[in-house]
CSV table of C-alpha atoms and ligand atoms in Angstrom, one decimal:
chain,number,residue,atom,x,y,z
O,183,UNK,CA,-46.9,-28.9,43.4
O,184,UNK,CA,-48.4,-27.3,40.0
O,185,UNK,CA,-47.4,-24.3,40.4
O,186,UNK,CA,-48.6,-21.2,38.0
O,187,UNK,CA,-46.7,-17.7,37.5
O,188,UNK,CA,-48.4,-14.8,36.6
O,189,UNK,CA,-46.1,-12.3,35.2
O,190,UNK,CA,-43.2,-13.2,33.5
O,191,UNK,CA,-40.4,-9.8,34.6
O,192,UNK,CA,-37.5,-11.0,36.3
O,193,UNK,CA,-39.1,-11.8,39.7
O,194,UNK,CA,-41.7,-14.1,38.0
O,195,UNK,CA,-39.3,-15.3,35.3
O,196,UNK,CA,-36.5,-16.2,38.4
O,197,UNK,CA,-39.3,-17.5,40.4
O,198,UNK,CA,-41.0,-20.0,38.2
O,199,UNK,CA,-37.1,-20.8,37.1
O,200,UNK,CA,-35.9,-21.5,40.1
O,201,UNK,CA,-39.4,-23.4,41.9
O,202,UNK,CA,-38.9,-25.6,38.6
O,203,UNK,CA,-35.0,-26.5,39.1
O,204,UNK,CA,-36.6,-27.5,42.8
O,205,UNK,CA,-38.6,-29.9,41.2
O,206,UNK,CA,-41.9,-28.6,40.8
O,207,UNK,CA,-44.3,-28.2,37.5
O,208,UNK,CA,-44.6,-24.3,36.5
O,209,UNK,CA,-46.8,-22.6,34.1
O,210,UNK,CA,-45.4,-18.8,33.0
O,211,UNK,CA,-48.0,-16.7,31.5
O,212,UNK,CA,-47.7,-12.9,30.8
O,213,UNK,CA,-50.0,-10.1,29.0
O,214,UNK,CA,-47.2,-9.6,26.5
O,215,UNK,CA,-47.4,-12.2,24.0
O,216,UNK,CA,-44.0,-11.6,22.1
O,217,UNK,CA,-42.4,-12.4,25.8
O,218,UNK,CA,-43.8,-15.5,25.9
O,219,UNK,CA,-43.5,-16.5,22.2
O,220,UNK,CA,-39.5,-15.4,23.0
O,221,UNK,CA,-39.4,-17.8,26.0
O,222,UNK,CA,-41.4,-20.5,24.4
O,223,UNK,CA,-38.7,-20.4,21.0
O,224,UNK,CA,-36.1,-20.9,24.2
O,225,UNK,CA,-35.1,-16.9,24.4
O,226,UNK,CA,-34.5,-15.4,27.5
O,227,UNK,CA,-36.0,-11.7,27.4
O,228,UNK,CA,-34.0,-10.3,30.4
O,229,UNK,CA,-30.1,-10.3,31.5
O,230,UNK,CA,-30.1,-11.8,34.7
O,231,UNK,CA,-26.8,-14.3,35.5
O,232,UNK,CA,-27.4,-18.0,35.8
O,233,UNK,CA,-31.6,-17.6,34.7
O,234,UNK,CA,-30.5,-18.9,31.0
O,235,UNK,CA,-29.1,-22.3,32.3
O,236,UNK,CA,-31.8,-22.8,34.9
O,237,UNK,CA,-34.5,-22.3,32.3
O,238,UNK,CA,-33.2,-24.7,30.2
O,239,UNK,CA,-32.5,-27.3,32.5
O,240,UNK,CA,-36.3,-26.9,33.9
O,241,UNK,CA,-37.1,-26.9,30.2
O,242,UNK,CA,-35.4,-30.1,29.6
O,243,UNK,CA,-36.8,-31.9,32.4
O,244,UNK,CA,-39.8,-30.5,31.2
O,245,UNK,CA,-40.9,-28.9,34.5
O,246,UNK,CA,-41.6,-25.4,32.6
O,247,UNK,CA,-43.8,-24.3,30.0
O,248,UNK,CA,-45.5,-21.4,28.6
O,249,UNK,CA,-48.6,-19.6,27.7
O,250,UNK,CA,-49.9,-16.5,26.9
O,251,UNK,CA,-53.4,-18.0,27.4
O,252,UNK,CA,-54.0,-16.9,31.0
O,253,UNK,CA,-56.8,-19.2,31.6
O,254,UNK,CA,-54.9,-22.3,30.8
O,255,UNK,CA,-52.0,-21.3,33.3
O,256,UNK,CA,-54.8,-20.3,35.9
O,257,UNK,CA,-56.5,-23.3,35.5
O,258,UNK,CA,-52.9,-25.0,35.5
O,259,UNK,CA,-51.6,-24.5,39.1
O,260,UNK,CA,-52.8,-25.3,42.5
O,261,UNK,CA,-50.4,-22.4,43.9
O,262,UNK,CA,-50.3,-18.9,41.5
O,263,UNK,CA,-47.8,-16.8,41.8
O,264,UNK,CA,-48.7,-13.1,40.9
O,265,UNK,CA,-45.8,-11.0,39.8
O,266,UNK,CA,-47.3,-8.7,38.1
O,267,UNK,CA,-45.6,-5.2,38.0
O,268,UNK,CA,-47.0,-2.3,40.9
O,269,UNK,CA,-45.7,0.7,39.5
O,270,UNK,CA,-45.9,4.1,40.7
O,271,UNK,CA,-48.6,6.4,40.1
O,272,UNK,CA,-48.3,10.3,40.1
O,273,UNK,CA,-48.6,10.8,43.8
O,274,UNK,CA,-46.0,8.1,44.4
O,275,UNK,CA,-48.7,5.6,45.6
O,276,UNK,CA,-48.7,1.9,43.9
O,277,UNK,CA,-50.8,1.3,41.0
O,278,UNK,CA,-52.3,-1.9,42.2
O,279,UNK,CA,-54.6,-2.3,38.9
O,280,UNK,CA,-52.6,-5.3,37.5
O,281,UNK,CA,-52.9,-7.4,40.6
O,282,UNK,CA,-56.9,-6.2,40.6
O,283,UNK,CA,-56.9,-7.8,37.0
O,284,UNK,CA,-55.5,-11.1,37.9
O,285,UNK,CA,-58.1,-11.2,40.4
O,286,UNK,CA,-60.9,-11.0,38.0
O,287,UNK,CA,-59.4,-13.3,35.7
O,288,UNK,CA,-58.5,-16.2,38.6
O,289,UNK,CA,-62.6,-15.5,40.0
O,290,UNK,CA,-63.9,-16.0,36.3
O,291,UNK,CA,-62.0,-19.1,35.1
O,292,UNK,CA,-60.4,-21.1,38.1
O,293,UNK,CA,-62.1,-24.3,38.6
O,294,UNK,CA,-60.8,-25.1,41.9
O,295,UNK,CA,-60.0,-24.0,45.2
O,296,UNK,CA,-55.9,-22.5,45.5
O,297,UNK,CA,-53.2,-20.8,46.9
O,298,UNK,CA,-53.0,-16.9,46.0
O,299,UNK,CA,-49.6,-16.2,46.8
O,300,UNK,CA,-48.5,-12.4,46.2
O,301,UNK,CA,-45.0,-12.0,45.6
O,302,UNK,CA,-45.3,-8.5,43.7
O,303,UNK,CA,-44.4,-5.8,46.1
O,304,UNK,CA,-47.4,-4.5,47.4
O,305,UNK,CA,-48.2,-2.0,50.4
O,306,UNK,CA,-49.4,-3.5,54.0
O,307,UNK,CA,-53.2,-4.6,53.3
O,308,UNK,CA,-53.1,-5.5,49.6
O,309,UNK,CA,-53.8,-9.1,50.9
O,310,UNK,CA,-56.5,-7.9,52.8
O,311,UNK,CA,-58.0,-6.3,49.9
O,312,UNK,CA,-57.1,-9.1,47.2
O,313,UNK,CA,-59.0,-11.4,49.4
O,314,UNK,CA,-62.2,-9.4,49.5
O,315,UNK,CA,-62.1,-9.0,45.9
O,316,UNK,CA,-61.8,-12.1,44.9
O,317,UNK,CA,-64.7,-13.2,47.4
O,318,UNK,CA,-66.5,-10.7,45.7
O,319,UNK,CA,-65.5,-11.7,42.6
O,320,UNK,CA,-66.3,-15.3,43.1
O,321,UNK,CA,-70.0,-14.5,43.8
O,322,UNK,CA,-70.0,-16.8,46.7
O,323,UNK,CA,-68.9,-19.9,44.9
O,324,UNK,CA,-67.7,-22.8,46.6
O,325,UNK,CA,-63.9,-22.3,45.4
O,326,UNK,CA,-61.5,-21.0,48.0
O,327,UNK,CA,-58.7,-18.9,47.7
O,328,UNK,CA,-56.3,-18.6,50.4
O,329,UNK,CA,-54.0,-15.6,49.8
O,330,UNK,CA,-50.6,-15.9,51.1
O,331,UNK,CA,-48.1,-12.8,50.9
O,332,UNK,CA,-44.6,-14.3,50.4
O,333,UNK,CA,-42.6,-10.9,49.3
O,334,UNK,CA,-39.5,-11.5,47.5
O,335,UNK,CA,-35.9,-10.5,48.5
O,336,UNK,CA,-34.2,-10.9,45.2
O,337,UNK,CA,-31.5,-8.3,43.6
O,338,UNK,CA,-31.6,-7.7,40.3
O,339,UNK,CA,-28.3,-9.4,38.6
O,340,UNK,CA,-28.1,-12.4,41.7
O,341,UNK,CA,-31.3,-13.0,41.7
O,342,UNK,CA,-30.8,-16.8,40.8
O,343,UNK,CA,-28.2,-16.8,43.8
O,344,UNK,CA,-30.6,-14.9,46.4
O,345,UNK,CA,-33.3,-17.7,45.4
O,346,UNK,CA,-31.3,-20.4,46.1
O,347,UNK,CA,-29.4,-19.1,48.9
O,348,UNK,CA,-32.2,-16.9,50.6
O,349,UNK,CA,-31.6,-15.9,54.6
O,350,UNK,CA,-35.2,-15.7,55.2
O,351,UNK,CA,-38.6,-16.9,53.5
O,352,UNK,CA,-41.1,-14.6,54.7
O,353,UNK,CA,-44.9,-16.1,54.3
O,354,UNK,CA,-47.6,-14.0,55.2
O,355,UNK,CA,-51.1,-16.0,55.7
O,356,UNK,CA,-54.5,-15.9,57.2
O,357,UNK,CA,-54.5,-20.0,58.0
O,358,UNK,CA,-52.1,-22.4,59.3
O,359,UNK,CA,-52.8,-24.8,56.3
O,360,UNK,CA,-52.0,-21.9,53.9
O,361,UNK,CA,-48.4,-21.8,55.7
O,362,UNK,CA,-48.2,-25.8,55.4
O,363,UNK,CA,-48.6,-25.4,51.8
O,364,UNK,CA,-46.1,-22.5,51.4
O,365,UNK,CA,-43.2,-24.5,53.6
O,366,UNK,CA,-43.9,-27.9,51.7
O,367,UNK,CA,-43.2,-25.4,48.1
O,368,UNK,CA,-40.1,-23.9,49.9
O,369,UNK,CA,-39.2,-27.4,51.4
O,370,UNK,CA,-36.3,-28.4,48.6
O,371,UNK,CA,-35.0,-24.7,48.9
O,372,UNK,CA,-34.5,-24.9,52.4
O,373,UNK,CA,-33.2,-28.3,52.5
O,374,UNK,CA,-30.7,-27.8,49.5
O,375,UNK,CA,-32.8,-30.1,47.3
O,376,UNK,CA,-32.1,-28.7,44.0
O,377,UNK,CA,-28.9,-28.7,41.6
O,378,UNK,CA,-27.4,-25.0,42.4
O,379,UNK,CA,-26.0,-23.3,39.2
O,380,UNK,CA,-23.2,-21.5,41.0
O,381,UNK,CA,-21.9,-24.3,43.3
O,382,UNK,CA,-21.2,-27.3,40.8
O,383,UNK,CA,-19.6,-29.2,43.6
O,384,UNK,CA,-21.8,-28.7,46.3
O,385,UNK,CA,-23.3,-25.3,48.1
O,386,UNK,CA,-21.0,-23.9,50.8
O,387,UNK,CA,-22.2,-24.6,54.5
O,388,UNK,CA,-24.2,-22.0,55.3
O,389,UNK,CA,-26.9,-20.9,58.1
O,390,UNK,CA,-30.2,-22.5,57.1
O,391,UNK,CA,-32.5,-19.9,55.8
O,392,UNK,CA,-34.8,-19.0,58.4
O,393,UNK,CA,-38.9,-19.7,57.2
O,394,UNK,CA,-41.0,-17.3,58.8
O,395,UNK,CA,-44.6,-17.5,59.4
O,396,UNK,CA,-46.5,-13.8,59.7
O,397,UNK,CA,-49.6,-12.3,59.3
O,398,UNK,CA,-50.3,-11.0,55.7
O,399,UNK,CA,-50.1,-7.4,56.8
O,400,UNK,CA,-46.4,-7.8,58.6
O,401,UNK,CA,-45.1,-10.0,55.6
O,402,UNK,CA,-46.1,-6.8,53.4
O,403,UNK,CA,-44.6,-4.4,56.0
O,404,UNK,CA,-41.0,-6.6,56.2
O,405,UNK,CA,-40.9,-6.2,52.1
O,406,UNK,CA,-41.5,-2.3,52.1
O,407,UNK,CA,-39.3,-1.9,55.9
O,408,UNK,CA,-36.7,-3.7,54.3
O,409,UNK,CA,-36.1,-1.6,51.0
O,410,UNK,CA,-36.6,1.6,53.0
O,411,UNK,CA,-34.3,0.5,55.4
O,412,UNK,CA,-31.6,-0.1,53.1
O,413,UNK,CA,-32.1,3.0,50.7
O,414,UNK,CA,-31.9,5.0,54.2
O,415,UNK,CA,-28.0,3.4,54.7
O,416,UNK,CA,-27.5,4.5,51.2
O,417,UNK,CA,-28.4,8.2,51.6
O,418,UNK,CA,-27.0,8.1,55.0
O,419,UNK,CA,-23.7,7.0,53.5
O,420,UNK,CA,-24.0,9.8,50.8
O,421,UNK,CA,-25.0,12.6,53.3
O,422,UNK,CA,-21.4,11.4,55.1
O,423,UNK,CA,-19.8,11.8,51.6
O,424,UNK,CA,-20.8,15.0,51.3
O,425,UNK,CA,-19.7,15.9,55.0
O,426,UNK,CA,-16.2,14.1,54.1
O,427,UNK,CA,-15.6,16.4,50.9
O,428,UNK,CA,-16.2,19.6,53.1
O,429,UNK,CA,-14.1,18.2,55.9
O,430,UNK,CA,-11.4,16.7,54.1
O,431,UNK,CA,-12.1,12.9,55.0
O,432,UNK,CA,-12.6,9.8,53.7
O,433,UNK,CA,-15.7,8.1,53.2
O,434,UNK,CA,-14.5,4.8,52.2
O,435,UNK,CA,-12.7,4.8,55.3
O,436,UNK,CA,-15.5,6.2,57.4
O,437,UNK,CA,-18.3,3.4,56.3
O,438,UNK,CA,-15.5,0.5,56.5
O,439,UNK,CA,-14.9,1.5,60.0
O,440,UNK,CA,-18.3,2.3,61.1
O,441,UNK,CA,-19.4,-1.5,58.9
O,442,UNK,CA,-17.3,-3.1,61.3
O,443,UNK,CA,-19.6,-2.8,63.8
O,444,UNK,CA,-22.0,-6.0,63.4
O,445,UNK,CA,-24.9,-3.6,64.5
O,446,UNK,CA,-24.5,-1.6,61.4
O,447,UNK,CA,-23.2,-3.4,59.2
O,448,UNK,CA,-20.6,-2.9,56.1
O,449,UNK,CA,-23.5,-3.4,53.5
O,450,UNK,CA,-25.1,-0.6,51.7
O,451,UNK,CA,-22.7,2.0,52.9
O,452,UNK,CA,-21.3,2.7,49.3
O,453,UNK,CA,-21.4,6.5,48.7
O,454,UNK,CA,-21.9,7.6,44.8
O,455,UNK,CA,-24.4,8.7,42.4
O,456,UNK,CA,-27.4,7.0,45.0
O,457,UNK,CA,-29.3,4.1,44.2
O,458,UNK,CA,-32.2,3.7,41.4
O,459,UNK,CA,-33.6,0.5,39.9
O,460,UNK,CA,-37.4,-0.2,39.9
O,461,UNK,CA,-37.3,-1.6,43.6
O,462,UNK,CA,-35.8,1.2,46.0
O,463,UNK,CA,-37.1,4.5,44.3
O,464,UNK,CA,-40.9,3.0,43.9
O,465,UNK,CA,-41.0,1.4,46.8
O,466,UNK,CA,-39.9,4.3,49.2
O,467,UNK,CA,-41.9,6.5,47.7
O,468,UNK,CA,-45.3,3.8,48.1
O,469,UNK,CA,-44.0,3.5,51.7
O,470,UNK,CA,-44.2,7.3,52.1
O,471,UNK,CA,-47.4,7.5,50.9
O,472,UNK,CA,-48.6,4.3,53.0
O,473,UNK,CA,-47.3,6.0,56.0
O,474,UNK,CA,-49.3,9.6,55.6
O,475,UNK,CA,-52.3,7.6,54.7
O,476,UNK,CA,-53.0,6.0,58.1
O,477,UNK,CA,-51.8,9.5,59.8
O,478,UNK,CA,-47.9,8.7,60.3
O,479,UNK,CA,-45.5,11.0,58.6
O,480,UNK,CA,-42.6,9.2,57.6
O,481,UNK,CA,-40.2,12.3,57.7
O,482,UNK,CA,-36.6,10.1,58.1
O,483,UNK,CA,-37.5,8.6,54.2
O,484,UNK,CA,-38.5,11.9,53.0
O,485,UNK,CA,-35.2,12.7,53.9
O,486,UNK,CA,-33.5,9.6,52.1
O,487,UNK,CA,-35.7,10.4,49.0
O,488,UNK,CA,-34.7,13.9,48.9
O,489,UNK,CA,-30.8,13.3,48.9
O,490,UNK,CA,-30.6,10.7,47.0
O,491,UNK,CA,-32.8,12.7,44.2
O,492,UNK,CA,-29.7,15.4,45.0
O,493,UNK,CA,-26.8,13.1,43.9
O,494,UNK,CA,-27.7,13.5,40.3
O,495,UNK,CA,-27.1,17.3,41.0
O,496,UNK,CA,-23.7,16.9,42.7
O,497,UNK,CA,-22.4,14.8,40.1
O,498,UNK,CA,-23.4,17.3,37.9
O,499,UNK,CA,-22.0,20.2,39.5
O,500,UNK,CA,-18.7,18.3,39.6
O,501,UNK,CA,-18.5,17.5,36.1
O,502,UNK,CA,-19.6,21.6,35.3
O,503,UNK,CA,-16.7,22.7,37.7
O,504,UNK,CA,-14.2,20.3,36.4
O,505,UNK,CA,-15.4,20.8,32.4
O,506,UNK,CA,-16.0,24.4,32.8
O,507,UNK,CA,-18.0,24.7,29.8
O,508,UNK,CA,-20.4,21.7,28.6
O,509,UNK,CA,-21.9,22.6,25.7
O,510,UNK,CA,-19.8,21.4,22.9
O,511,UNK,CA,-17.8,18.9,24.7
O,512,UNK,CA,-17.4,15.5,23.9
O,513,UNK,CA,-17.6,13.1,27.0
O,514,UNK,CA,-18.3,9.3,27.7
O,515,UNK,CA,-20.3,7.7,30.0
O,516,UNK,CA,-19.4,4.1,31.2
O,517,UNK,CA,-22.4,2.8,32.4
O,518,UNK,CA,-26.0,2.9,31.7
O,519,UNK,CA,-27.5,0.3,34.0
O,520,UNK,CA,-28.8,1.3,37.0
O,521,UNK,CA,-26.3,-0.9,38.6
O,522,UNK,CA,-24.1,-3.9,38.0
O,523,UNK,CA,-24.8,-7.2,36.2
O,524,UNK,CA,-27.9,-6.2,35.0
O,525,UNK,CA,-29.4,-4.8,31.9
O,526,UNK,CA,-32.1,-3.0,33.8
O,527,UNK,CA,-32.0,0.8,33.3
O,528,UNK,CA,-35.5,1.8,34.9
O,529,UNK,CA,-34.6,5.0,37.2
O,530,UNK,CA,-31.3,4.4,36.5
O,531,UNK,CA,-28.7,7.4,37.7
O,532,UNK,CA,-26.7,7.2,35.0
O,533,UNK,CA,-29.9,7.7,32.0
O,534,UNK,CA,-30.8,10.7,34.2
O,535,UNK,CA,-27.0,12.1,33.9
O,536,UNK,CA,-27.0,11.9,30.4
O,537,UNK,CA,-30.2,13.4,29.7
O,538,UNK,CA,-28.6,16.5,31.5
O,539,UNK,CA,-25.7,16.4,29.4
O,540,UNK,CA,-27.8,16.1,26.1
O,541,UNK,CA,-29.5,19.0,27.8
O,542,UNK,CA,-26.5,21.2,28.1
O,543,UNK,CA,-25.0,20.7,24.9
O,544,UNK,CA,-22.9,17.9,25.4
O,545,UNK,CA,-22.0,15.6,22.5
O,546,UNK,CA,-22.3,11.9,24.5
O,547,UNK,CA,-20.8,9.1,23.8
O,548,UNK,CA,-22.0,5.9,25.7
O,549,UNK,CA,-21.1,2.2,26.4
O,550,UNK,CA,-22.2,-0.2,28.6
O,551,UNK,CA,-22.0,-4.4,28.9
O,552,UNK,CA,-25.8,-5.4,28.5
O,553,UNK,CA,-28.0,-2.5,28.7
O,554,UNK,CA,-27.1,-0.8,25.7
O,555,UNK,CA,-30.2,-2.2,23.5
O,556,UNK,CA,-32.6,-1.0,26.0
O,557,UNK,CA,-31.0,2.8,26.4
O,558,UNK,CA,-31.0,3.0,22.4
O,559,UNK,CA,-34.7,3.6,22.3
O,560,UNK,CA,-34.7,6.5,24.6
O,561,UNK,CA,-31.7,7.9,24.3
O,562,UNK,CA,-31.6,9.7,20.6
O,563,UNK,CA,-28.8,11.6,20.2
O,564,UNK,CA,-26.2,9.6,22.2
O,565,UNK,CA,-23.7,7.6,20.5
O,566,UNK,CA,-23.5,4.0,21.2
O,567,UNK,CA,-19.9,2.2,21.5
O,568,UNK,CA,-19.6,-1.9,22.3
O,569,UNK,CA,-15.8,-0.9,23.2
O,570,UNK,CA,-15.4,1.2,26.2
O,571,UNK,CA,-11.9,2.6,24.6
O,572,UNK,CA,-13.9,3.6,21.5
O,573,UNK,CA,-16.4,5.6,23.9
O,574,UNK,CA,-13.4,7.5,25.5
O,575,UNK,CA,-11.5,8.1,21.9
O,576,UNK,CA,-11.3,12.0,22.2
O,577,UNK,CA,-13.6,12.8,24.6
O,578,UNK,CA,-12.5,15.6,27.1
O,579,UNK,CA,-14.2,14.1,30.4
O,580,UNK,CA,-15.0,10.0,31.3
O,581,UNK,CA,-17.9,9.9,33.5
O,582,UNK,CA,-18.2,6.4,35.3
O,583,UNK,CA,-22.0,5.5,35.8
O,584,UNK,CA,-22.2,2.4,36.9
O,585,UNK,CA,-19.9,-0.2,38.9
O,586,UNK,CA,-19.5,-3.2,36.4
O,587,UNK,CA,-16.4,-4.9,37.2
O,588,UNK,CA,-15.3,-4.2,33.2
O,589,UNK,CA,-15.0,-0.4,34.2
O,590,UNK,CA,-13.2,-1.1,37.5
O,591,UNK,CA,-10.7,-3.2,35.8
O,592,UNK,CA,-10.4,-0.6,32.9
O,593,UNK,CA,-6.9,0.1,31.7
O,594,UNK,CA,-7.2,3.7,32.1
O,595,UNK,CA,-3.5,4.2,31.0
O,596,UNK,CA,-4.4,2.9,27.3
O,597,UNK,CA,-7.9,4.5,28.1
O,598,UNK,CA,-6.1,8.1,28.9
O,599,UNK,CA,-4.0,8.0,25.7
O,600,UNK,CA,-6.9,8.0,23.5
O,601,UNK,CA,-8.4,10.6,25.4
O,602,UNK,CA,-8.6,14.3,24.6
O,603,UNK,CA,-7.9,15.2,28.1
O,604,UNK,CA,-7.2,13.2,31.3
O,605,UNK,CA,-10.1,13.8,33.1
O,606,UNK,CA,-12.3,11.3,35.2
O,607,UNK,CA,-15.2,12.1,37.3
O,608,UNK,CA,-16.1,8.6,39.1
O,609,UNK,CA,-19.9,8.1,40.4
O,610,UNK,CA,-19.3,4.8,41.9
O,611,UNK,CA,-15.9,5.4,44.0
O,612,UNK,CA,-14.2,2.8,41.7
O,613,UNK,CA,-10.7,3.6,41.6
O,614,UNK,CA,-8.0,5.0,43.9
O,615,UNK,CA,-7.4,8.5,43.5
O,616,UNK,CA,-3.7,8.2,44.1
O,617,UNK,CA,-3.4,5.6,41.4
O,618,UNK,CA,-5.7,8.0,39.2
O,619,UNK,CA,-3.4,11.2,39.9
O,620,UNK,CA,-0.3,9.1,39.5
O,621,UNK,CA,-1.3,8.0,36.0
O,622,UNK,CA,-2.2,11.6,34.9
O,623,UNK,CA,-5.5,12.0,35.6
O,624,UNK,CA,-7.7,14.8,37.0
O,625,UNK,CA,-9.7,12.5,38.9
O,626,UNK,CA,-12.8,13.5,41.1
O,627,UNK,CA,-15.3,11.1,42.8
O,628,UNK,CA,-17.7,11.3,45.6
O,629,UNK,CA,-16.3,11.6,49.7
O,630,UNK,CA,-12.7,11.3,48.8
O,631,UNK,CA,-10.5,14.5,48.7
B,999,UGA,C1,-33.5,-4.2,45.7
B,999,UGA,C2,-32.8,-5.2,47.3
B,999,UGA,O1,-31.8,-5.5,47.5
B,999,UGA,C3,-33.4,-6.5,47.0
B,999,UGA,O2,-33.7,-7.3,48.5
B,999,UGA,C4,-35.2,-6.0,46.8
B,999,UGA,O3,-35.9,-8.0,46.2
B,999,UGA,C5,-35.3,-5.4,45.4
B,999,UGA,O4,-34.6,-4.3,45.4
B,999,UGA,C6,-37.1,-5.8,45.1
B,999,UGA,O5,-37.8,-4.6,45.7
B,999,UGA,O6,-37.2,-6.3,44.6
B,999,UGA,P1,-31.9,-4.2,43.5
B,999,UGA,O7,-33.3,-2.9,43.5
B,999,UGA,O8,-32.3,-4.9,42.1
B,999,UGA,O9,-33.0,-5.0,44.8
B,999,UGA,O10,-30.9,-3.6,43.9
B,999,UGA,P2,-29.6,-3.5,44.9
B,999,UGA,O11,-28.7,-4.3,44.9
B,999,UGA,O12,-30.4,-3.2,45.8
B,999,UGA,O13,-29.1,-2.0,44.6
B,999,UGA,C7,-30.1,-1.0,44.9
B,999,UGA,C8,-29.7,0.6,44.2
B,999,UGA,O14,-28.6,0.7,45.1
B,999,UGA,C9,-28.6,0.3,42.8
B,999,UGA,O15,-29.0,1.4,42.3
B,999,UGA,C10,-27.3,0.2,43.6
B,999,UGA,O16,-26.4,0.7,42.8
B,999,UGA,C11,-27.4,1.2,45.0
B,999,UGA,N1,-26.5,1.0,46.1
B,999,UGA,C12,-26.6,0.0,46.9
B,999,UGA,C13,-25.8,2.1,46.4
B,999,UGA,O17,-25.7,3.4,45.8
B,999,UGA,N2,-24.7,2.0,47.5
B,999,UGA,C14,-24.9,0.9,48.0
B,999,UGA,O18,-23.9,0.9,48.7
B,999,UGA,C15,-25.6,-0.2,47.9
């Protein structure tokens, strides 16, 4: 099928690349002309594992192209995947102006009927509104736009893997034909008919992904409810970590044992600096807002959000307790991205920690394998190092803020010799407290004595 992708952020690019790799013809567009020029020149504007190789392969096969001309892109596809941003507004609700703008463009220039696939994360009832808007902007013409909600469950950093190995594909539709069309788009994924970049010798046997056809409102709710539930789990684990600190428990032991109960599950119970990124913080705000707008008080989610915001304070309290005076101290921060395997620093706890340390008068030296270029633009007065061992040289403390495996496997014996004081504050619980103590470090993490 011919597919247009509007919006070349990580969701748009991964969706476009993987659908092209799965055999569809894809044309991508974005209002950022520089981004399109970079893609046309063979560049990849974001760091996302396996994305480059999938884009290269799709390009070689002649199945993906890029244009900064939205009209060309809209006219190209039988299905248009809307992957534009829905950033938070002041009150936490999602700003849907980019989606509205795309609807106006589609109505203005499309020459035939199309499937309009809402991939951006949006509050429930956006699909209904999009339907109404498309009808209104089309002024009763003969073209038909079938709106579909197809929420994405892609994690940054493993988005290509997630696209090719989904546990479920959700499509919210108004009519059966739209559901059938979506099934044919995803058929190569469901049937494993693509060249998998991570498994050259064939993908391991796994249960076939469920293809779920729901109403549009349910599909939108599924996305927000899933992200919010995962955020709840993380905040729950973080409160357990606080309790472990007071009651002399070990949060890793507690959450591991909890997670072995299949009703709970082991994932998303890692305590630490809390969740960041452009999905969880904004999605739970938008969900709280949406619930409030229909008279449902989502107290439980508000608490999860509050717990998460307090993680930075908890961490800084530990830093201050350990350093006593922060002003004038040389401090290393390892990690800038909101999590490992991405260069995304949006709502990253590491960035907030650095800002607060700078405000307190610390000299901050930092490093990250992928996110430094983005961070340099927003962190004046901070010194950046490509080599983590250079970042910790002569420092009074090293703070670990992102769980990169590079830091998990750091040679602390070597790092310790370079530091002015052997003090590590671990915001991601990466190391064994005993091993760090054996190496002569003062070591502080979350929920472990
Ligand atoms: C999340 C969801 O996991 C995806 O399913 C969803 O598609 C995506 O949002 C989205 O809405 O687009 P992502 O934001 O990329 O994906 O990252 P996660 O891997 O979910 O991690 C989110 C945050 O939680 C990170 O800051 C991570 O460090 C933190 N986290 C995660 C914890 O603090 N503890 C955990 O146990 C797990």
